[in-house]
mmCIF file of C-alpha atoms in Angstrom:
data_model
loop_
_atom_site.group_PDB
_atom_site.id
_atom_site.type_symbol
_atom_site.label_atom_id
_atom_site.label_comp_id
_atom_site.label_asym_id
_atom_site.label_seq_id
_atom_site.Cartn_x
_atom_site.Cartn_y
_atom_site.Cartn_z
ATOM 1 C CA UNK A 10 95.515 100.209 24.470
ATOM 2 C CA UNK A 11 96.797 103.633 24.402
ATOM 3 C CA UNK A 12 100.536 102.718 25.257
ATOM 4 C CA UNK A 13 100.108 100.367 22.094
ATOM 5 C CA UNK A 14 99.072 102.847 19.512
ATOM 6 C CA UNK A 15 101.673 105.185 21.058
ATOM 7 C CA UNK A 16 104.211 102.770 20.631
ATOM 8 C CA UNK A 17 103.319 102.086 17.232
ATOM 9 C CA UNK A 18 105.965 103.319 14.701
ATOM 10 C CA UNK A 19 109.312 102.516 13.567
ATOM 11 C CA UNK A 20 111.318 105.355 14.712
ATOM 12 C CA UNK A 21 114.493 103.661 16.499
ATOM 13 C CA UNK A 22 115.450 106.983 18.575
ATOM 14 C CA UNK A 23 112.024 107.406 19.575
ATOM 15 C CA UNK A 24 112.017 103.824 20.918
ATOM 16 C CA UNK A 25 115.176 104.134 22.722
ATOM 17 C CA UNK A 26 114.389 107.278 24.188
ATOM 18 C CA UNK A 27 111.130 105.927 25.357
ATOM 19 C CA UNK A 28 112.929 102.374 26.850
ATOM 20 C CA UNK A 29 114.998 105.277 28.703
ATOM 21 C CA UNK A 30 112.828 106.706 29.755
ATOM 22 C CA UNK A 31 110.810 103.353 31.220
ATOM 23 C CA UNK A 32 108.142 101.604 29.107
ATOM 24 C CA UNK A 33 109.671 98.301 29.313
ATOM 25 C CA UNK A 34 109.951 98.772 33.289
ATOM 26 C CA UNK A 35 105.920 99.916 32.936
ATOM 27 C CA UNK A 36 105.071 97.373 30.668
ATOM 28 C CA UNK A 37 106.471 94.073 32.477
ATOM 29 C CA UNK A 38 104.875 95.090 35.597
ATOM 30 C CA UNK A 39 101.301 95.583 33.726
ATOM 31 C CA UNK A 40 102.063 91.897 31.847
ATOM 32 C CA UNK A 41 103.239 90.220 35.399
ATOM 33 C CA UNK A 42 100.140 91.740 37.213
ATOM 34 C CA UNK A 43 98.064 90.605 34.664
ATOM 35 C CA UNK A 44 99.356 86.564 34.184
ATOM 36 C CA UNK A 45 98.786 86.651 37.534
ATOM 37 C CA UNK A 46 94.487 86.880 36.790
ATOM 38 C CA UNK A 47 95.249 85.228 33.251
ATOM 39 C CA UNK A 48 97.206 83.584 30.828
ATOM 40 C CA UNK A 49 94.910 84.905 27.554
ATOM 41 C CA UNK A 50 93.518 88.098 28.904
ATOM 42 C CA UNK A 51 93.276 91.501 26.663
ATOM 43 C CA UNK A 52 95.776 93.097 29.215
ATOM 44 C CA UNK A 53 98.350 90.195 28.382
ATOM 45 C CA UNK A 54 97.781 90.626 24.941
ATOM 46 C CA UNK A 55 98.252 94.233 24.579
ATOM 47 C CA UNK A 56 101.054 94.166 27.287
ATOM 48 C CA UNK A 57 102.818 91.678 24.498
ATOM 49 C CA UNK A 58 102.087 93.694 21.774
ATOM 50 C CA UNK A 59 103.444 97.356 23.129
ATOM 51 C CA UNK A 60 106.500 95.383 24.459
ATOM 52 C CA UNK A 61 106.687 94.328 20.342
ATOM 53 C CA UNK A 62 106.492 97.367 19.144
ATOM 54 C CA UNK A 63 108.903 99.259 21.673
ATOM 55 C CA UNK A 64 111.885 96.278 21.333
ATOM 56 C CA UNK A 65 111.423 97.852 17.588
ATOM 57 C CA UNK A 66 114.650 99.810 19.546
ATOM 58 C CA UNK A 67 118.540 99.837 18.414
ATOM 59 C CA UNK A 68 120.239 96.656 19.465
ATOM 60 C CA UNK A 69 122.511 98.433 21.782
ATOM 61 C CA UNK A 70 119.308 99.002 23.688
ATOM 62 C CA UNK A 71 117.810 95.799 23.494
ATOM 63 C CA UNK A 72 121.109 94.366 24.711
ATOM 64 C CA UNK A 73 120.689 97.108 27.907
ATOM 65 C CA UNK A 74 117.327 95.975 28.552
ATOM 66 C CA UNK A 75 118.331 92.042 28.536
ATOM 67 C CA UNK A 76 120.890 92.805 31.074
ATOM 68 C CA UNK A 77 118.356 94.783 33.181
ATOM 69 C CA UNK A 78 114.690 92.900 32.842
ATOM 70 C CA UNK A 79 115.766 90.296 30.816
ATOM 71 C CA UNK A 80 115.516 87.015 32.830
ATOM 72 C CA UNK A 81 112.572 88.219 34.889
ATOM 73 C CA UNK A 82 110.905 89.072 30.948
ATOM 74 C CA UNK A 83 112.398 85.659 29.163
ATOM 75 C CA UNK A 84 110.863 83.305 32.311
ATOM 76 C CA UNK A 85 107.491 85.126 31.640
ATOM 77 C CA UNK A 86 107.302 84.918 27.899
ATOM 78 C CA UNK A 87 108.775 81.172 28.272
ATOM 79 C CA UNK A 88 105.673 80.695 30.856
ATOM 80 C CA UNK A 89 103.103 82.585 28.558
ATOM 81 C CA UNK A 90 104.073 80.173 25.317
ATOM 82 C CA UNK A 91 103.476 77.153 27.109
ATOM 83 C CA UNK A 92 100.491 77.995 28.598
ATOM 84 C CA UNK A 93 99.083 79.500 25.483
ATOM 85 C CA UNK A 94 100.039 76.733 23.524
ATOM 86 C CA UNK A 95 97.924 74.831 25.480
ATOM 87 C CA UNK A 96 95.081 76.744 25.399
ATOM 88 C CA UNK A 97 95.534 77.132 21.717
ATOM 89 C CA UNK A 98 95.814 80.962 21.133
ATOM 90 C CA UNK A 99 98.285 80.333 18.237
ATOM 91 C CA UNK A 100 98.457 84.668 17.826
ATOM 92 C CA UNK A 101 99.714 84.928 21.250
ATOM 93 C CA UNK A 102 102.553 82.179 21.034
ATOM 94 C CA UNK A 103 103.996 83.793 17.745
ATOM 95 C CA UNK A 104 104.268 87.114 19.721
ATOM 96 C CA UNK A 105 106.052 86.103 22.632
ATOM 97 C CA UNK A 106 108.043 83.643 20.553
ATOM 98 C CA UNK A 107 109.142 86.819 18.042
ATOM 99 C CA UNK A 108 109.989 88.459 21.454
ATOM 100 C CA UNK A 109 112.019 85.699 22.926
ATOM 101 C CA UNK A 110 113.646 85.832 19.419
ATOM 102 C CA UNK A 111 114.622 89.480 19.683
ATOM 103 C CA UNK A 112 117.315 88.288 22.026
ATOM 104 C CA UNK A 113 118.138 84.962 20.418
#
């Protein structure tokens, strides 16, 4: 919860120095470790959400970051909406579909 409300502003240098400096690397490895126990868990929510907020990053970044974590991060959102869906938690398939979209 902490990395969430830390990662919550709209500073575009701040979020590229902290993607520098590793959140996204952090934060996949909390959301992978955590599908793993469940598809709707608070973990997997909040993992979502700070990845959200720190993709709030310059494009020239986000482009980086595809190249790096980007197919092992698009198979798990892809995975995540379609299990979601079918579970019905609406709130969690708009957030990894606005994150898929970041690279769209």
């Amino acid at each position: 919860r902490s990395v969430s409300v830390a990662l919550d502003h709209h500073n575009t240098v701040t979020h590229d120095t902290e993607i520098d400096a590793g959140v996204c690397y952090h934060l996949l490895s909390i959301l992978q470790d955590a599908v793993e126990d469940s598809f709707d868990s608070e973990e997997v929510f909040l993992s979502v959400d700070s990845l959200s907020k720190a993709l709030r990053c310059s494009d020239a970044i986000a482009e980086c970051l595809l190249v790096d974590i980007g197919t092992s991060l698009l198979q798990l959102l892809f995975r995540l909406v379609e299990m979601n869906y079918r579970l019905g938690n609406t709130a969690l398939v708009a957030s990894c579909r606005a994150l898929i979209e970041r690279w769209a």
